[in-house]
CSV table of C-alpha atoms in Angstrom, one decimal:
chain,number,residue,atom,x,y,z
O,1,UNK,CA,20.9,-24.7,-48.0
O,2,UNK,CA,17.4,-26.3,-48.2
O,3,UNK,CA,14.3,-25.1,-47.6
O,4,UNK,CA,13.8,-27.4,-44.4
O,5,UNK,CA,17.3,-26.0,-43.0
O,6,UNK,CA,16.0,-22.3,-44.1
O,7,UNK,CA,13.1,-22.6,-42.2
O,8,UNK,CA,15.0,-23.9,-39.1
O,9,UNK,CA,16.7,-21.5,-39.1
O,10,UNK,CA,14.3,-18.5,-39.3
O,11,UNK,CA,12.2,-20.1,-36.7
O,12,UNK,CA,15.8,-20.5,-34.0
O,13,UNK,CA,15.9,-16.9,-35.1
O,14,UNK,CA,12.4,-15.8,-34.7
O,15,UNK,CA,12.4,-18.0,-30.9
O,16,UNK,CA,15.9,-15.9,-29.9
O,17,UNK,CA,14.0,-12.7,-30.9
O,18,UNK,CA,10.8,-13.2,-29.0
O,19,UNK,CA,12.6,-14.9,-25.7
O,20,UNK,CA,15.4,-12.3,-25.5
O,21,UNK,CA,13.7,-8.9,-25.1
O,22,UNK,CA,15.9,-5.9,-25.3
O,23,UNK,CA,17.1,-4.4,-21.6
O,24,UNK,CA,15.3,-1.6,-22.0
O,25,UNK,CA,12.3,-3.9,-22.0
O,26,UNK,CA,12.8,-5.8,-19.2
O,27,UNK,CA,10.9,-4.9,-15.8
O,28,UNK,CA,13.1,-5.8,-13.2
O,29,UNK,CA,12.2,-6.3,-9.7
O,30,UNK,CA,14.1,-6.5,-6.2
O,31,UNK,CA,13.1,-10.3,-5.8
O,32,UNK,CA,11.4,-13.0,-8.5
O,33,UNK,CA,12.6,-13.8,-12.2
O,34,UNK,CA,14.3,-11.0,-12.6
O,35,UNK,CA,15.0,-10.1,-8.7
O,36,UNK,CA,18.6,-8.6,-7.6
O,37,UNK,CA,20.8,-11.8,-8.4
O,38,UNK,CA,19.7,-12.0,-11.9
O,39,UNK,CA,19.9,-8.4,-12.7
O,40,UNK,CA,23.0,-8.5,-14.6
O,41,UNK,CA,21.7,-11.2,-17.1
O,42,UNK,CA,20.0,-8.6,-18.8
O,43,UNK,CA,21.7,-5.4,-17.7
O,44,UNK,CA,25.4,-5.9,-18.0
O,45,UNK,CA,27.0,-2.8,-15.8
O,46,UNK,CA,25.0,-4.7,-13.1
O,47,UNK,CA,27.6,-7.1,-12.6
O,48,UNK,CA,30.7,-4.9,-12.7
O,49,UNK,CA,33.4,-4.1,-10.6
O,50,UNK,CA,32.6,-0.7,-9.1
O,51,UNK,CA,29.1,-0.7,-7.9
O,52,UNK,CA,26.8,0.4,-5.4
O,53,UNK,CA,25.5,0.2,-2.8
O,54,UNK,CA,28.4,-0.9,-0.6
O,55,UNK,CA,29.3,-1.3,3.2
O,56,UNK,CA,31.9,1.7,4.6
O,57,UNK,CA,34.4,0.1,6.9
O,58,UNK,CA,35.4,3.6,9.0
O,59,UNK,CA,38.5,1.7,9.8
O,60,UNK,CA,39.3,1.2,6.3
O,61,UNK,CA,38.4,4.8,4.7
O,62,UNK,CA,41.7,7.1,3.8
O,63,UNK,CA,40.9,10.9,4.8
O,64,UNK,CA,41.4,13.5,2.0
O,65,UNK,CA,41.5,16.6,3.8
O,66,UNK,CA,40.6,18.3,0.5
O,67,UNK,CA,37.4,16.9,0.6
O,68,UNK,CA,35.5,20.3,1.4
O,69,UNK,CA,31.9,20.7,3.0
O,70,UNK,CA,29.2,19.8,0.4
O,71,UNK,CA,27.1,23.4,-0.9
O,72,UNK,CA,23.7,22.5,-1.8
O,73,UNK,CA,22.9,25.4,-4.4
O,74,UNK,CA,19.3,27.1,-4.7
O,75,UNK,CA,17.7,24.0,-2.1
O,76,UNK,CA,15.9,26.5,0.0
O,77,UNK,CA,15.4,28.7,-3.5
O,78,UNK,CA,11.6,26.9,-4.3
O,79,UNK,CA,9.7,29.3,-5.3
O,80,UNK,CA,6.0,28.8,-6.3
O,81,UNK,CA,6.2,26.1,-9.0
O,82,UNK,CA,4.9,23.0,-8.0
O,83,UNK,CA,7.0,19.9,-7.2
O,84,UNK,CA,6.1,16.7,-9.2
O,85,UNK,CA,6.0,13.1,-7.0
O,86,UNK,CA,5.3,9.9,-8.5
O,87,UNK,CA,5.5,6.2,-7.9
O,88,UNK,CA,7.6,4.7,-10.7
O,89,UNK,CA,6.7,1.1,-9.0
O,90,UNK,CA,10.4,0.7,-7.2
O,91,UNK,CA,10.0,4.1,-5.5
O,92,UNK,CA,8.3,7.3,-4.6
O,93,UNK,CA,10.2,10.1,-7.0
O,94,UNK,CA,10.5,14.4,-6.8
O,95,UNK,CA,11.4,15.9,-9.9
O,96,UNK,CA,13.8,18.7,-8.6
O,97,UNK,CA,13.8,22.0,-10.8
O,98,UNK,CA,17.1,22.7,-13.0
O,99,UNK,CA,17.9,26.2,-10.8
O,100,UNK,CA,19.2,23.6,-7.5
O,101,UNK,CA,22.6,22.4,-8.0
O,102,UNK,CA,25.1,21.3,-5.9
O,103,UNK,CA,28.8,22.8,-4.8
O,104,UNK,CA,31.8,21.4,-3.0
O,105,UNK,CA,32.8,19.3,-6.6
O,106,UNK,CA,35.2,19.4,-9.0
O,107,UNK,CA,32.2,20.3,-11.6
O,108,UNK,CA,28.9,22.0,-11.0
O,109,UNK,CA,26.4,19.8,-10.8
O,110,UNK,CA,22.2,19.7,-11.6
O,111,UNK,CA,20.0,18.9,-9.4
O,112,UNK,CA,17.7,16.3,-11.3
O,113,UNK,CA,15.5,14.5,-8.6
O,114,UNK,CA,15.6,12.3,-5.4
O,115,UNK,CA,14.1,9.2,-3.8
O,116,UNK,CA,13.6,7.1,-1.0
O,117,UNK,CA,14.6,3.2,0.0
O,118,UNK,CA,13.3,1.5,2.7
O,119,UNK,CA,12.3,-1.7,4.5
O,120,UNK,CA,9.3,-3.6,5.9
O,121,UNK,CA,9.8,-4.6,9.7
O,122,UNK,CA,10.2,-1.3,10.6
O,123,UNK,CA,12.2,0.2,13.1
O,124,UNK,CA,16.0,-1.6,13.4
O,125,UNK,CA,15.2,-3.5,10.5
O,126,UNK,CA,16.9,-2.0,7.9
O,127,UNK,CA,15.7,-0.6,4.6
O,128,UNK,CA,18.7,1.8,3.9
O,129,UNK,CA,20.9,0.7,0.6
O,130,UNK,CA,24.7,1.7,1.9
O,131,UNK,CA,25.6,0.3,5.3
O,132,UNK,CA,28.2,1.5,8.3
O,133,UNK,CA,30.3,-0.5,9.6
O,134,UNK,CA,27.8,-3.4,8.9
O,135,UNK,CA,25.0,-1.8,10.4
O,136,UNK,CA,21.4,-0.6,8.5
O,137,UNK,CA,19.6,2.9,8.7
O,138,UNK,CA,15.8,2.2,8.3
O,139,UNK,CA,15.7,4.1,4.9
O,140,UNK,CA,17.6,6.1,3.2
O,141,UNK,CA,17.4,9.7,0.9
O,142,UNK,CA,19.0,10.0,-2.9
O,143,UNK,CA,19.4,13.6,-4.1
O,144,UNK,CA,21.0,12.6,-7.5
O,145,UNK,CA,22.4,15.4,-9.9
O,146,UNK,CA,23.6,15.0,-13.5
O,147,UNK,CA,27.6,17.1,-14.5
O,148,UNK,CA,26.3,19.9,-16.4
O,149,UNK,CA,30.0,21.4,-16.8
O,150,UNK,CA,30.6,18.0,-19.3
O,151,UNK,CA,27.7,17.2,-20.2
O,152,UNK,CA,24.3,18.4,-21.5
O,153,UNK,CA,21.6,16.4,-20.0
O,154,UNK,CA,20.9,13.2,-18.0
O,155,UNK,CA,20.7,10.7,-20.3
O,156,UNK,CA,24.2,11.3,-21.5
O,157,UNK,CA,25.9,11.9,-18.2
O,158,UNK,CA,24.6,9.1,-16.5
O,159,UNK,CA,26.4,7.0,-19.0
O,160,UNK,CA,29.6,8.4,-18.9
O,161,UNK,CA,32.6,8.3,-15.9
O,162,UNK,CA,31.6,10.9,-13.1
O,163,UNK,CA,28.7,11.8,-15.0
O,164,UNK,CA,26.3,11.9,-11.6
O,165,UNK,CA,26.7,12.9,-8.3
O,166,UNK,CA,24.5,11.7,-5.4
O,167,UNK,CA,24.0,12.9,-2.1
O,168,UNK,CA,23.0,9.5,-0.2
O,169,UNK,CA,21.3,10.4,3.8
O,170,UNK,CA,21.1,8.0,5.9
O,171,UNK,CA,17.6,7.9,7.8
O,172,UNK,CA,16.6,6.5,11.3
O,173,UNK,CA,13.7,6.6,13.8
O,174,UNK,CA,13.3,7.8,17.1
O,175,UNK,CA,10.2,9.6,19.2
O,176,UNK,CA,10.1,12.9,17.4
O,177,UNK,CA,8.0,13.9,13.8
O,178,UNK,CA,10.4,15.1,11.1
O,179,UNK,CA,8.1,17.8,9.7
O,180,UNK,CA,10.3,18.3,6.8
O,181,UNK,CA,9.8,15.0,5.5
O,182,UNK,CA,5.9,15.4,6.0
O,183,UNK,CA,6.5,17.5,3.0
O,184,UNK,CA,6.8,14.2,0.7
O,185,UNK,CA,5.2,11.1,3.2
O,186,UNK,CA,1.5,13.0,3.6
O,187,UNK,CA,0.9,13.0,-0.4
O,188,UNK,CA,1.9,9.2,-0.9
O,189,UNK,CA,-1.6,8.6,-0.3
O,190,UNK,CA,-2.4,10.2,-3.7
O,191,UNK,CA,0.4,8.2,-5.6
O,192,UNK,CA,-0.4,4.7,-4.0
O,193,UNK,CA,0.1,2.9,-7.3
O,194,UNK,CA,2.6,2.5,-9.8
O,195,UNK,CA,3.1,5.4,-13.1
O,196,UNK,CA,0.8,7.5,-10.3
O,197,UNK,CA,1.7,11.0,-10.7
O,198,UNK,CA,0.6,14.4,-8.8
O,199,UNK,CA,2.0,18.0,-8.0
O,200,UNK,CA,3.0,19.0,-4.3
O,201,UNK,CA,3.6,22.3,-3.0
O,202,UNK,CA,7.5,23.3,-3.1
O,203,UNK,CA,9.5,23.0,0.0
O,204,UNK,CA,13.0,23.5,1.4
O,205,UNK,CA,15.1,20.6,0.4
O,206,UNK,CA,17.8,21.5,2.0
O,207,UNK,CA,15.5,20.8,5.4
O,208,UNK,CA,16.0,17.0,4.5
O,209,UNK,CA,20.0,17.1,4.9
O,210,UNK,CA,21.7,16.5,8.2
O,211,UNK,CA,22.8,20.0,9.5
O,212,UNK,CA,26.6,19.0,9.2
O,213,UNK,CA,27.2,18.8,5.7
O,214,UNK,CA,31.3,18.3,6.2
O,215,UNK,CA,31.5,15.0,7.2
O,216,UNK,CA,31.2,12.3,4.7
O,217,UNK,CA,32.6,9.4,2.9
O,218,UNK,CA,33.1,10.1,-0.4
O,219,UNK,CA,33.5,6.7,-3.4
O,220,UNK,CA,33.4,6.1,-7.3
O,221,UNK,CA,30.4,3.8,-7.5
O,222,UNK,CA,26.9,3.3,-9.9
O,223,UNK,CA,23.2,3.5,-9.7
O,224,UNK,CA,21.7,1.0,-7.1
O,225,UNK,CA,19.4,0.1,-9.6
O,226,UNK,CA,19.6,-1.1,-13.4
O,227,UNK,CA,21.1,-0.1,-16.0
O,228,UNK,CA,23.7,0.2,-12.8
O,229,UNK,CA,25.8,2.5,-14.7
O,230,UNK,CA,29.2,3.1,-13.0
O,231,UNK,CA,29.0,6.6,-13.1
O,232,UNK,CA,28.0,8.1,-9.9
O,233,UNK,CA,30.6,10.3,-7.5
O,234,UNK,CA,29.0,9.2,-3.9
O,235,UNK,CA,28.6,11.3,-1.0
O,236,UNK,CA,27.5,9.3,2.3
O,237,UNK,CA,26.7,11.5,5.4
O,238,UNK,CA,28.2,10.3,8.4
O,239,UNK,CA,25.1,11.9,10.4
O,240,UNK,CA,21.8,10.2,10.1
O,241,UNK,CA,18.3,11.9,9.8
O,242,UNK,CA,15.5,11.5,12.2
O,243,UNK,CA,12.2,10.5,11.7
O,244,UNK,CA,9.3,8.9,13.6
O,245,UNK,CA,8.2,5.5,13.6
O,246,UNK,CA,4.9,6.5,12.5
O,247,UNK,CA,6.5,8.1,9.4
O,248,UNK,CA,8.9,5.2,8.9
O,249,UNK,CA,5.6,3.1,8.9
O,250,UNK,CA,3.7,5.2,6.5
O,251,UNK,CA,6.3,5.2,3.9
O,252,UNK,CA,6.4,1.3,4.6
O,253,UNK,CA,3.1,0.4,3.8
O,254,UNK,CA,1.0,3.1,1.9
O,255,UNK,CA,2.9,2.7,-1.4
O,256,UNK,CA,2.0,-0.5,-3.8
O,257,UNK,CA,4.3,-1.8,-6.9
O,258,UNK,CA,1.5,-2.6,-9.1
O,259,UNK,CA,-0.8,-0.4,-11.2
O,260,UNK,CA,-4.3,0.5,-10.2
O,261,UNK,CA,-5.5,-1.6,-12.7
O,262,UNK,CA,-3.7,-4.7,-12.2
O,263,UNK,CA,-6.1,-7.4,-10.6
O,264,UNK,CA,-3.5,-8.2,-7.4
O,265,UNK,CA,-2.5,-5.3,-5.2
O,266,UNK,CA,1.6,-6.0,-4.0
O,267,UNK,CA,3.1,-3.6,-1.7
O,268,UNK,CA,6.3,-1.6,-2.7
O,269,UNK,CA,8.6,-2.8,0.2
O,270,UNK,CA,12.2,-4.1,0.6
O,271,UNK,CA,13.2,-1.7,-2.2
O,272,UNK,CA,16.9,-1.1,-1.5
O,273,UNK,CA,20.2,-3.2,-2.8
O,274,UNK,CA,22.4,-5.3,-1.3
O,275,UNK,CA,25.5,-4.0,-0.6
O,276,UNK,CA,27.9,-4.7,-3.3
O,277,UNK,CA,32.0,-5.8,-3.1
O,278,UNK,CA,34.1,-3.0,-2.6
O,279,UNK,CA,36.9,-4.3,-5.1
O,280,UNK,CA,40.0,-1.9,-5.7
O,281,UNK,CA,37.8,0.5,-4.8
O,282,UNK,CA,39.2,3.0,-1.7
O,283,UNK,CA,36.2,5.1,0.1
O,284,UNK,CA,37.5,8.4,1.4
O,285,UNK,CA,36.8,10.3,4.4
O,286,UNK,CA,36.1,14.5,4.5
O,287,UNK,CA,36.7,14.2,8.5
O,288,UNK,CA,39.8,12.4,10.8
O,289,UNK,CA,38.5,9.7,12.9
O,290,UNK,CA,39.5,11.7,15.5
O,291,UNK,CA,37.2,14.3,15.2
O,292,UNK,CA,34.7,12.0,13.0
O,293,UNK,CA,34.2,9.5,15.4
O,294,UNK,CA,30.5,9.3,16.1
O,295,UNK,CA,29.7,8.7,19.7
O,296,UNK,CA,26.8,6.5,20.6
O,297,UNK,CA,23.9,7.3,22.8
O,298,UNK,CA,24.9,5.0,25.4
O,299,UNK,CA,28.7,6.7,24.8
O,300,UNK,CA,26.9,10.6,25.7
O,301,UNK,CA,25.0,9.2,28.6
O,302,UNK,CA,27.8,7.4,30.3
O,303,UNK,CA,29.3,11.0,29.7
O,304,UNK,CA,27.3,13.0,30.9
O,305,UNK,CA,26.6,10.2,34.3
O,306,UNK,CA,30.1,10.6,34.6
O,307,UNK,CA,30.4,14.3,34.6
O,308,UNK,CA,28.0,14.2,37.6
O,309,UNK,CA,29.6,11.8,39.5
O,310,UNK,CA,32.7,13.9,38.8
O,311,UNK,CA,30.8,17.2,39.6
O,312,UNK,CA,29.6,15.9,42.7
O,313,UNK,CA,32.6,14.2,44.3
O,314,UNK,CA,34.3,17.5,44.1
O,315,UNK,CA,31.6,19.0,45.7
O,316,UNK,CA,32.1,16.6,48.9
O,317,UNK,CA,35.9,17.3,48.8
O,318,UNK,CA,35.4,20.4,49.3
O,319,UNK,CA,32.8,20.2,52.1
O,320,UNK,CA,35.1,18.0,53.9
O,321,UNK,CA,38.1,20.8,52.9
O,322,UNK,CA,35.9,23.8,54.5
O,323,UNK,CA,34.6,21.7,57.9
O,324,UNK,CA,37.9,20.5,58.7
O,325,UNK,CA,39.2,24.2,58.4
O,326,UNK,CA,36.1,25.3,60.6
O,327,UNK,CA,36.9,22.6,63.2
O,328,UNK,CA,40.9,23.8,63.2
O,329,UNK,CA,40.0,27.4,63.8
O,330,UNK,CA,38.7,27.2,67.5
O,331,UNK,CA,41.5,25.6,68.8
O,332,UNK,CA,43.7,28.6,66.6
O,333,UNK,CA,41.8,30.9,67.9
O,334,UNK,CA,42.0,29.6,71.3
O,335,UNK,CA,45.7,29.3,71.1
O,336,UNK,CA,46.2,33.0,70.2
O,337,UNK,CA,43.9,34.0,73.3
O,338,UNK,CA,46.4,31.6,75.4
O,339,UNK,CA,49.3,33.1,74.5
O,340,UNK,CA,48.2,36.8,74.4
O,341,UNK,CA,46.8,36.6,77.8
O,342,UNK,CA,50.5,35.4,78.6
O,343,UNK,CA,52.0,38.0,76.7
O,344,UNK,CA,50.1,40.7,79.1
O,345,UNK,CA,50.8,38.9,82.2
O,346,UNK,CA,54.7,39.4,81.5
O,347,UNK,CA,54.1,42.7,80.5
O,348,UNK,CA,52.8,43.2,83.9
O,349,UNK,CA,55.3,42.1,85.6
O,350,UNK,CA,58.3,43.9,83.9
O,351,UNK,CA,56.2,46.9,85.3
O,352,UNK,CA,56.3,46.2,88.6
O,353,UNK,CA,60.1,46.1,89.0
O,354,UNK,CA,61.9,49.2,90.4
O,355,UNK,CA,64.1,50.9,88.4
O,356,UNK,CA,67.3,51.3,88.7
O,357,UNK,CA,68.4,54.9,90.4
O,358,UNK,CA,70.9,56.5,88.1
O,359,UNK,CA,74.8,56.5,88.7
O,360,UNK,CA,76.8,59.9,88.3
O,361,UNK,CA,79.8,59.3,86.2
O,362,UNK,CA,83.3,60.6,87.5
């Protein structure tokens, strides 16, 4: 080879080297160059077949009645070291301490940290990663632990099959505060910008978990955001968490994406996947749909109208029952005073006839 063709060739090599930047390099976004849709150019696992999130059809979920009630270990267990929050620029972070673990698996689990999704339009405008039946939560909660039975830390187990486990909670609004998630929304302030760090007093987690923690759908899936390793055992409450929209707004629009330093200021919103194909995938169910069906508010209050309307037809039935007997008793009444004035009127009579004188027998 010549020197021209050398050189040619060290420069095609030097150009593949400078425009092809290692994964680990690459700072991915939810939307732009390297948005959602282009995620799995440069992280591979991205495109596979068994990711997350993903949409549960209840219709199409197989119970496993040996699915048993999830055991959050050592939640309430706090103690007086610190939390650590931080905005890694996708989403607000907790570090969780080593001592919470979770129960109800095949392994023990570590607790490692958790996080939030969410929208922008607020209320009914979705923000939550997994779906229902089709439908959005306005955010959603991550509590993601690492198998410490198999293996010894995070980085390896998140790499390897059934390596994590992650608790996702489904979040919605409604009128009243949520005063365990004040906990983590009323120190955002201090964490507005990306690589922001800061320590918060320890709290209850378990305070941030619906109260039933036997119902859920339960699927093989990966992280929601790159490397999207397929590694992750899924747990999806069935019941949703409150909170108000005042909170669902401040965790909308306090956080930025960009680094105090950087010259343009760009919201963290909209942070959560689409949901992803289900594929040979089967998503399991801890509950029947008999008892798991979920009824709807409009469901309870035609209920509960028609429990009253029950309540108080009987209630006139029964008035109509008691006056009808009141009005029949009179004419009873007046009956039996007939015929006992009859009965002593005969009696009187048979005492008024002369009796017989008596015979003498032969």
């Amino acid at each position: 080879m010549d020197s021209l063709g050398l050189f040619i060739l060290l420069m095609l090599l030097c150009f593949q080297w400078t425009t092809a930047p290692a994964a680990e390099e690459v700072t991915w976004t939810y939307t732009g160059l390297v948005g959602q849709s282009e995620w799995s150019e440069y992280f591979p696992e991205c495109g596979g077949t068994s990711q997350s999130p993903v949409d549960v059809v209840t219709t199409q979920t197989k119970y496993d009645p040996s699915l048993m009630p999830l055991t959050p270990l050592g939640y309430s267990q706090h103690g007086n070291q610190p939390f650590t929050l931080y905005n890694n620029g996708h989403t607000v972070v907790i570090e969780l301490p080593d001592w919470m673990g979770l129960g109800g698996l095949p392994w023990l689990f570590t607790a490692v940290q958790m996080h939030l999704h969410w929208g922008s339009g607020g209320p009914s405008y979705g923000g939550s990663e997994h779906t229902i039946n089709g439908m959005s939560a306005d955010a959603e909660l991550h509590v993601v632990h690492y198998n410490s039975e198999l293996y010894p830390n995070m980085s390896t187990a998140m790499t390897q099959s059934e390596g994590l486990a992650v608790l996702g909670i489904l979040i919605v609004t409604g009128e009243e505060t949520n005063l365990a998630f004040n906990n983590i929304l009323n120190y955002l302030s201090r964490v507005r910008h990306a690589n922001q760090k800061v320590s918060i007093p320890a709290f209850d987690i378990e305070s941030l978990l619906p109260k039933d923690l036997g119902r859920y759908y339960r699927y093989n899936g990966s992280l929601t955001t790159p490397p999207c390793y397929q590694s992750v055992i899924w747990s999806l409450f069935n019941e949703r968490v409150q909170i108000s929209k005042a909170q669902l707004l401040k965790m909308e629009t306090i956080l930025y994406s960009s680094k105090a330093e950087d010259p343009d200021r760009m919201l963290l919103q909209d942070n959560y996947r689409a949901t992803q194909p289900l594929n040979h995938r089967v998503a399991f169910a801890s509950f029947s749909a008999e008892s798991g069906k979920e009824l709807t508010p409009g469901e309870v209050t035609a209920i509960v109208i028609g429990v009253m309307c029950g309540c108080v037809g009987l209630a006139v039935i029964v008035r109509f029952i008691v006056k009808t007997i009141r009005m029949k008793e009179p004419e009873n009444t007046k009956e039996k005073k007939q015929d006992m004035a009859l009965n002593s009127t005969s009696g009187a009579e048979k005492k008024e006839e002369p009796t017989p004188s008596p015979q003498t027998e032969p």
